[in-house]
Amino acid sequence: MIIETRNVSRVYPGVTALDQVNYCVYRNKVNVLIGENGAGKSTMMKLLAGVETPSSGQILLDGVPVNLGSTQQAEKHGISIIFQELNLFPNMNVMDNIFIGNEFFQRGRINEKYQYQLAKALLERLELDVDPYASLGELGIGHQQLVEIARALSKDTRVLIMDEPTSALSQSEVKVLFNVIAALKRRGVTIIYISHRLEELMEIGDHITIFRDGRFISEREVRDASVPWIIEQMVGDKKKHFDYHPAPQGETVLSVEGLTALHQNGGYKLNDVSFNLRKGEVVGIYGLLGAGRTELFKGMIGLMSCQSGTVTLKGQSLAKANFQQRLKKGLALVPEDRQGEGVVQLMSIKTNMTLSDLSLRAFHRALALLRPQKEDSRVNDMIQRLAIKVSDPELPITSLSGGNQQKVVLGKALMTGPEVVLLDEPTRGIDVGAKTDVYHLIGSMAHQGLAVMFSSSELEEVMALADRILVMADGRITADLPRAEATREILIAASTPHD
């Protein structure tokens, strides 16, 4: 073992995130850690990376107790982390993001030429064709995730923690990452790998550990584990299952005609996109990274300007409506970037959930008339409905796991009383059990008469949930198929960009 924890606990106000956990990390292995959202995985990683300290218990490195009181101390011991949520600076360039806090100095000045060459080599290793001087904010989420990985690789790392590293990556980028992990193992680097994608874990892992409800449950060599055993250990007695039941469909509620948006440097973000959406209908959008799924949602709800095309909601054109007006008319969006666009980290769970609703409905004549009792009642009802694991809605949003934060963002969208709900990668970073909760929620929304449109990079998810599937490539819709006609082969072929 390279790392061992003994009876480690981490207690937050009203929540025990880790409870007397004995956890082992095996040297020069890919140590897979898995569990439902709220199981304590990310909390344990924060302790090992020096982001937080244990409430009780010991952390041992090479058999010796260590105090990892800061990320700097952890890095001195050779422990680096790639966080589930991006920890980057969008206003800086790629190179500065890679070396921030770890700059190379020569005669009292940063050796920019050396850093540029090293950054270029790291990016080429990840097969990312990006200039190190490019602004990070201009890159997509998937490419930003690769920059985060490049930053971790730039350090003298003995133990590399990867918390959901593939959640925003395309299939080709995942393969590159797996090649990098194999190369790191050959160099003697130990990997701790967290993911909810079971097929990834079985492919890349050597040793698997399972947490549930803040406790250690079991561990096993991956070669001796099976997917049914993993799911059983994760969820315990809780049965998680989703059956597709189509909802009755009504009249057309949303129409998009010829929506087109251009990149500043040429080319299309969206290229003549047209489709209709009916009440009670669930439409899934499948496509590779950069296909235009996120841009479509942002163009529809007014967060991105489009050069041509129309969006019509219940027969009313939204051409002159801004984002807030479209929200008020019945469009709601759950964004892909949960941390950057979904939550306000300084606010409580309750305030985050009611933020959009307050701006639209809850005001009477002055801020003093907000009716806090009604607000509390609605928040508690939504927490019950979405099965959010929280002891007190007044706690900060950052006290929740990533999956429970995602449920808060879903709740915020539903509290506006929408007619159409747009969900951009709604199960990104959510475990196998919580995914089922989201699937049931999507089905429930459709049966309530809402029109639901969601995007996903997981082919099986789109095929399991959607009444109809749109495929996008290069900003265009390349296929529009009813559920019965959609096959893996057709969807994959349609998602491949062609000149």
XYZ file of C-alpha atoms in Angstrom:
499
model
C 0.000 0.000 0.000
C 1.173 3.513 -0.766
C -1.710 5.259 1.083
C -3.821 3.986 3.957
C -6.498 5.696 6.036
C -7.337 4.481 9.529
C -10.744 5.268 11.027
C -10.973 8.519 9.075
C -14.143 10.584 9.549
C -15.198 13.920 8.081
C -18.168 15.674 9.669
C -19.908 18.791 8.314
C -22.724 20.604 10.157
C -25.568 18.091 10.186
C -23.837 15.668 7.780
C -21.298 12.868 8.297
C -19.604 12.603 4.911
C -17.133 9.884 6.023
C -17.665 7.553 8.967
C -14.658 5.636 10.384
C -13.308 4.714 6.935
C -10.351 2.358 6.467
C -9.283 2.797 2.846
C -6.253 1.344 1.049
C -4.539 2.592 -2.115
C -2.276 0.026 -3.784
C 1.045 1.061 -5.283
C 1.421 1.302 -9.072
C -2.211 0.255 -9.663
C -5.317 1.929 -11.030
C -7.350 2.051 -7.814
C -10.995 2.454 -8.782
C -13.266 4.085 -6.193
C -17.000 3.880 -6.780
C -20.239 4.627 -4.945
C -23.474 6.563 -5.283
C -23.481 10.349 -5.070
C -23.046 11.297 -1.431
C -21.136 8.071 -0.663
C -18.066 10.069 0.378
C -15.764 9.481 -2.603
C -14.962 13.114 -3.399
C -14.662 13.945 0.317
C -12.018 11.238 0.745
C -10.126 12.571 -2.265
C -10.196 16.092 -0.833
C -8.608 14.748 2.357
C -5.868 12.939 0.427
C -5.198 16.021 -1.731
C -4.950 18.371 1.255
C -8.044 20.373 0.333
C -9.662 19.465 3.661
C -8.518 17.792 6.874
C -10.099 14.797 8.664
C -12.327 15.388 11.679
C -10.691 12.274 13.184
C -8.453 9.393 12.138
C -5.074 9.080 10.414
C -3.711 9.178 6.866
C -0.554 7.117 6.257
C 1.801 7.504 3.289
C 4.309 4.673 2.820
C 3.286 3.463 6.269
C 4.100 6.782 7.983
C 1.389 9.115 9.381
C 1.304 12.413 7.464
C -0.447 15.743 7.907
C -1.844 16.882 4.546
C -2.997 20.304 5.692
C -2.919 21.964 2.265
C -2.688 21.115 -1.419
C 0.924 22.368 -1.349
C 1.804 19.852 1.375
C 0.064 17.060 -0.539
C 1.958 17.965 -3.711
C 5.256 17.926 -1.797
C 4.411 14.331 -0.917
C 3.695 13.679 -4.598
C -0.141 13.651 -4.472
C -1.994 15.587 -7.199
C -5.707 15.742 -8.012
C -7.850 16.396 -11.063
C -11.127 17.640 -9.609
C -14.573 16.579 -10.779
C -15.444 20.245 -11.277
C -12.992 22.256 -13.374
C -10.537 24.247 -11.270
C -9.257 26.603 -13.964
C -9.098 30.293 -14.858
C -11.044 31.017 -18.064
C -9.614 34.559 -18.369
C -6.045 33.195 -18.626
C -4.363 31.328 -21.460
C -3.869 27.555 -21.580
C -0.156 27.668 -20.696
C -0.656 29.844 -17.611
C -3.432 27.513 -16.419
C -1.114 24.509 -16.719
C 1.711 26.062 -14.683
C -0.105 28.363 -12.260
C 1.436 27.917 -8.811
C 4.137 25.716 -10.356
C 5.992 28.173 -12.603
C 9.558 27.655 -13.862
C 11.825 30.559 -12.900
C 15.193 31.538 -14.338
C 17.133 34.418 -12.767
C 14.061 35.609 -10.915
C 11.763 35.604 -13.969
C 9.365 33.041 -15.394
C 11.018 31.106 -18.221
C 8.129 31.539 -20.629
C 9.904 29.930 -23.586
C 10.574 26.741 -21.614
C 7.020 26.676 -20.252
C 5.615 27.086 -23.766
C 7.597 24.123 -25.105
C 6.678 21.946 -22.114
C 2.992 22.921 -22.385
C 3.021 22.102 -26.085
C 4.546 18.671 -25.367
C 1.928 17.949 -22.670
C -0.935 18.945 -24.972
C 0.470 16.827 -27.822
C 0.705 13.896 -25.415
C -3.043 14.320 -24.832
C -3.568 14.752 -28.597
C -5.052 18.203 -27.992
C -4.326 20.498 -30.941
C -4.459 23.812 -29.066
C -1.942 26.670 -28.943
C -0.649 27.105 -25.349
C -1.263 30.856 -25.774
C -4.956 30.299 -26.628
C -7.482 31.700 -24.162
C -8.883 28.913 -21.995
C -12.361 30.463 -21.975
C -12.656 29.911 -25.734
C -12.298 26.129 -25.364
C -15.172 23.717 -24.827
C -15.671 21.870 -21.543
C -14.053 18.681 -22.872
C -10.901 20.477 -23.997
C -10.739 22.382 -20.712
C -10.847 19.020 -18.918
C -7.784 17.910 -20.916
C -5.979 21.118 -19.891
C -6.763 20.233 -16.251
C -5.181 16.819 -16.846
C -2.132 18.427 -18.485
C -1.656 20.579 -15.378
C -1.611 17.498 -13.152
C 0.884 15.786 -15.461
C 3.223 18.802 -15.279
C 4.014 18.047 -11.619
C 6.292 15.427 -10.069
C 3.414 13.155 -9.126
C 3.563 9.793 -7.342
C -0.199 9.481 -6.752
C -2.614 11.004 -9.261
C -6.274 11.308 -8.241
C -8.754 11.509 -11.126
C -12.264 12.447 -9.979
C -14.652 11.873 -12.913
C -11.983 12.759 -15.535
C -14.031 11.547 -18.528
C -17.405 13.135 -17.702
C -16.950 15.825 -20.376
C -14.750 13.902 -22.838
C -15.661 12.353 -26.175
C -15.000 8.660 -26.860
C -11.805 9.422 -28.788
C -10.533 11.645 -25.956
C -11.305 8.910 -23.414
C -9.101 6.502 -25.388
C -6.260 9.029 -25.324
C -6.662 9.433 -21.566
C -6.538 5.654 -21.064
C -3.295 5.513 -23.041
C -1.871 8.259 -20.812
C -2.903 6.325 -17.682
C -1.195 3.178 -18.998
C 1.989 5.196 -19.645
C 1.857 6.688 -16.133
C 1.579 3.197 -14.622
C 4.685 2.142 -16.541
C 6.487 5.120 -14.980
C 5.479 3.970 -11.483
C 2.620 6.435 -10.871
C -0.275 5.212 -8.731
C -3.748 6.209 -9.989
C -6.929 6.703 -7.963
C -9.792 6.742 -10.454
C -13.398 7.751 -9.718
C -16.081 7.280 -12.346
C -19.735 6.303 -12.626
C -19.174 4.650 -16.008
C -18.909 0.995 -15.042
C -17.602 -0.114 -18.426
C -14.643 2.278 -17.995
C -13.830 0.917 -14.568
C -13.828 -2.682 -15.774
C -11.582 -1.749 -18.703
C -8.963 0.311 -16.929
C -9.073 -0.631 -13.231
C -6.843 -3.018 -11.285
C -8.424 -2.790 -7.846
C -11.928 -1.626 -6.918
C -13.181 -0.148 -3.629
C -16.848 0.626 -2.942
C -18.199 3.279 -0.548
C -21.831 3.639 0.520
C -23.343 6.331 2.748
C -19.936 7.549 3.917
C -18.664 4.074 4.841
C -16.254 1.553 3.360
C -18.293 -1.390 2.010
C -15.956 -3.747 0.163
C -12.913 -4.097 -2.079
C -11.882 -6.601 -4.723
C -9.538 -7.075 -7.663
C -11.308 -5.872 -10.813
C -10.649 -9.184 -12.548
C -12.693 -10.875 -9.803
C -15.564 -8.343 -9.908
C -18.671 -8.175 -12.088
C -21.042 -5.332 -12.929
C -24.016 -6.920 -11.067
C -21.822 -7.362 -7.961
C -20.665 -3.719 -8.151
C -24.238 -2.399 -8.435
C -25.405 -4.625 -5.572
C -22.588 -3.334 -3.334
C -23.279 0.285 -4.312
C -27.019 0.449 -3.787
C -27.508 -2.222 -1.100
C -31.187 -2.960 -0.573
C -32.314 0.023 -2.653
C -33.756 -1.217 -5.941
C -32.948 0.962 -8.936
C -34.783 0.242 -12.156
C -36.263 2.270 -14.994
C -38.992 1.126 -17.382
C -39.842 3.209 -20.443
C -43.487 4.315 -20.448
C -44.285 6.892 -23.167
C -46.540 9.753 -22.139
C -49.578 10.886 -24.169
C -48.427 13.560 -26.614
C -50.323 16.744 -27.384
C -49.973 19.651 -29.768
C -46.680 21.225 -30.834
C -45.417 23.525 -28.098
C -41.981 24.497 -29.455
C -40.845 25.084 -33.043
C -37.305 25.876 -34.174
C -36.802 26.911 -37.806
C -33.458 27.501 -39.537
C -31.519 28.399 -36.383
C -28.013 29.437 -37.455
C -25.095 30.773 -35.421
C -21.584 31.548 -36.681
C -18.186 31.235 -35.026
C -16.211 34.473 -34.845
C -13.362 32.869 -36.805
C -15.669 31.343 -39.426
C -17.661 28.140 -39.576
C -20.935 27.248 -37.915
C -21.896 26.740 -34.292
C -25.402 25.953 -35.568
C -26.194 25.318 -39.219
C -29.863 25.655 -40.271
C -31.339 23.668 -37.361
C -35.079 22.940 -37.513
C -37.379 20.688 -35.460
C -40.652 20.622 -33.478
C -41.334 19.496 -29.904
C -44.758 18.373 -28.621
C -46.320 18.330 -25.164
C -45.525 15.111 -23.320
C -42.700 14.290 -25.729
C -39.151 13.366 -24.648
C -36.597 14.153 -27.359
C -32.979 13.102 -26.934
C -30.067 14.748 -28.744
C -27.035 12.568 -29.428
C -23.739 13.777 -30.828
C -20.006 13.847 -30.263
C -18.137 16.607 -28.469
C -18.446 19.843 -30.460
C -21.505 18.658 -32.413
C -23.508 21.736 -31.347
C -25.803 20.303 -28.645
C -24.929 22.887 -25.975
C -24.963 25.697 -28.546
C -28.466 24.664 -29.633
C -29.796 24.911 -26.082
C -28.098 28.271 -25.497
C -29.408 29.619 -28.790
C -32.963 28.500 -27.977
C -33.033 30.073 -24.525
C -31.289 33.328 -25.500
C -27.842 32.829 -23.950
C -26.156 32.856 -27.373
C -26.929 35.151 -30.306
C -28.024 33.561 -33.578
C -27.638 35.250 -36.964
C -30.845 33.760 -38.394
C -33.724 31.457 -37.594
C -36.746 31.544 -35.310
C -37.781 29.983 -31.999
C -41.557 29.819 -31.416
C -43.110 28.832 -28.080
C -46.867 28.121 -28.009
C -47.287 30.021 -31.270
C -45.394 33.084 -29.995
C -42.096 34.146 -31.564
C -39.234 34.611 -29.080
C -37.132 36.665 -31.507
C -37.127 39.782 -29.318
C -37.184 37.998 -25.949
C -34.042 37.887 -23.791
C -33.093 35.012 -21.485
C -35.204 36.122 -18.529
C -38.230 36.777 -20.739
C -37.913 33.315 -22.316
C -37.681 31.837 -18.821
C -40.886 33.662 -17.874
C -42.671 32.453 -21.009
C -41.977 28.815 -20.116
C -38.495 27.767 -21.284
C -36.099 26.364 -18.668
C -32.502 25.156 -19.033
C -30.350 22.876 -16.887
C -26.819 23.702 -18.173
C -23.999 21.231 -18.745
C -21.502 23.273 -16.704
C -23.018 22.827 -13.253
C -20.427 24.869 -11.341
C -19.950 27.668 -13.855
C -23.573 28.214 -14.889
C -25.821 26.143 -12.613
C -25.100 27.103 -9.007
C -23.872 30.121 -7.029
C -21.303 28.620 -4.674
C -21.560 31.337 -2.006
C -25.290 30.763 -1.558
C -27.298 28.158 0.356
C -29.093 25.160 -1.135
C -32.463 26.889 -0.649
C -31.375 30.167 -2.249
C -29.860 28.362 -5.235
C -33.048 26.404 -5.778
C -35.360 29.428 -5.624
C -33.113 31.890 -7.449
C -34.867 31.749 -10.834
C -38.338 31.446 -9.309
C -37.828 34.481 -7.063
C -36.883 36.647 -10.004
C -40.065 35.675 -11.865
C -42.883 35.050 -9.400
C -42.333 35.445 -5.684
C -42.122 39.257 -5.509
C -45.255 41.213 -4.632
C -44.549 44.937 -4.446
C -41.285 44.976 -2.557
C -38.456 42.699 -1.474
C -39.896 42.636 2.041
C -42.915 40.642 0.873
C -41.148 37.432 -0.195
C -43.357 35.012 1.815
C -40.526 32.903 3.327
C -42.927 30.227 4.658
C -44.189 29.447 1.162
C -40.619 29.471 -0.110
C -39.530 26.963 2.571
C -42.511 24.721 1.814
C -41.803 24.639 -1.934
C -38.082 23.958 -1.378
C -38.816 21.085 1.006
C -41.337 19.616 -1.444
C -38.755 19.760 -4.252
C -36.075 18.173 -2.045
C -38.465 15.273 -1.354
C -39.467 14.981 -5.003
C -35.875 14.834 -6.253
C -34.568 12.717 -3.330
C -31.813 15.219 -2.545
C -29.602 14.043 0.330
C -29.515 17.105 2.611
C -30.173 17.618 6.313
C -30.810 21.381 6.136
C -31.626 23.508 3.040
C -29.811 26.444 4.683
C -26.456 24.666 4.329
C -24.116 25.974 1.598
C -24.549 24.378 -1.831
C -20.881 23.297 -1.693
C -21.695 20.916 1.195
C -23.506 18.632 -1.273
C -21.970 16.009 -3.527
C -21.800 16.756 -7.245
C -24.849 14.627 -8.024
C -26.977 16.280 -5.357
C -25.877 19.706 -6.613
C -27.123 18.624 -10.035
C -30.493 17.757 -8.516
C -30.661 21.262 -6.993
C -30.098 22.736 -10.470
C -32.887 20.507 -11.800
C -35.122 21.716 -8.980
C -34.328 25.337 -9.765
C -35.498 24.823 -13.361
C -38.718 23.063 -12.316
C -39.638 25.742 -9.772
C -40.103 28.274 -12.588
C -43.161 26.322 -13.807
C -41.852 25.640 -17.328
C -43.674 24.380 -20.431
C -40.430 23.150 -22.042
C -37.427 21.801 -20.113
C -33.990 21.657 -21.768
C -31.516 19.344 -20.041
C -27.892 19.534 -21.208
C -26.117 16.314 -20.102
C -28.382 15.960 -17.029
C -26.660 12.795 -15.749
C -23.071 14.003 -16.126
C -21.175 13.051 -12.969
C -24.155 11.176 -11.471
C -23.936 7.600 -10.189
C -25.885 4.616 -11.466
C -28.529 4.913 -8.725
C -29.043 8.677 -9.025
C -29.247 8.351 -12.811
C -32.358 6.235 -12.355
C -33.861 9.012 -10.219
C -33.241 11.487 -13.058
C -34.713 9.065 -15.621
C -37.896 8.745 -13.543
C -38.022 12.534 -13.196
C -37.810 12.982 -16.975
C -40.627 10.457 -17.428
C -42.670 12.167 -14.723
C -42.268 15.580 -16.392
C -43.490 14.160 -19.707
C -46.542 12.548 -18.058
C -47.332 15.938 -16.490
C -47.567 17.384 -20.004
C -44.156 19.084 -20.164
C -42.073 18.890 -23.318
C -38.597 17.588 -22.462
C -35.436 17.800 -24.543
C -32.159 16.402 -23.242
C -28.680 15.930 -24.655
C -26.389 13.053 -23.819
C -23.075 11.641 -25.015
C -24.164 8.190 -23.764
C -25.814 6.313 -26.610
C -27.585 3.785 -24.372
C -29.087 6.596 -22.301
C -30.589 8.338 -25.332
C -31.998 5.080 -26.686
C -33.486 4.137 -23.295
C -35.215 7.457 -22.512
C -36.249 9.219 -25.694
C -39.475 8.995 -27.698
C -37.566 10.539 -30.592
C -33.842 11.023 -31.211
C -32.101 13.885 -33.005
C -28.463 13.385 -33.995
C -26.141 16.373 -34.436
C -22.776 16.741 -36.171
C -20.945 19.931 -37.134
C -23.834 22.087 -35.879
C -26.432 20.334 -38.070
C -29.195 17.835 -37.382
C -28.129 14.766 -39.366
C -30.934 12.412 -38.273
C -34.427 12.703 -36.772
C -35.656 9.242 -35.801
C -38.579 7.846 -33.825
C -37.526 5.483 -31.064
C -38.541 2.345 -32.986
C -36.264 3.168 -35.933
C -33.143 4.180 -33.971
C -30.299 1.658 -33.897
C -26.756 2.013 -32.564
C -25.333 1.720 -36.073
C -27.567 4.439 -37.519
C -26.970 6.849 -34.616
C -23.183 6.375 -34.638
C -23.008 6.822 -38.409
C -25.123 9.985 -38.257
C -22.973 11.449 -35.467
C -19.744 11.166 -37.490
C -18.823 14.526 -39.088
C -18.495 14.481 -42.882
C -17.048 17.076 -45.239
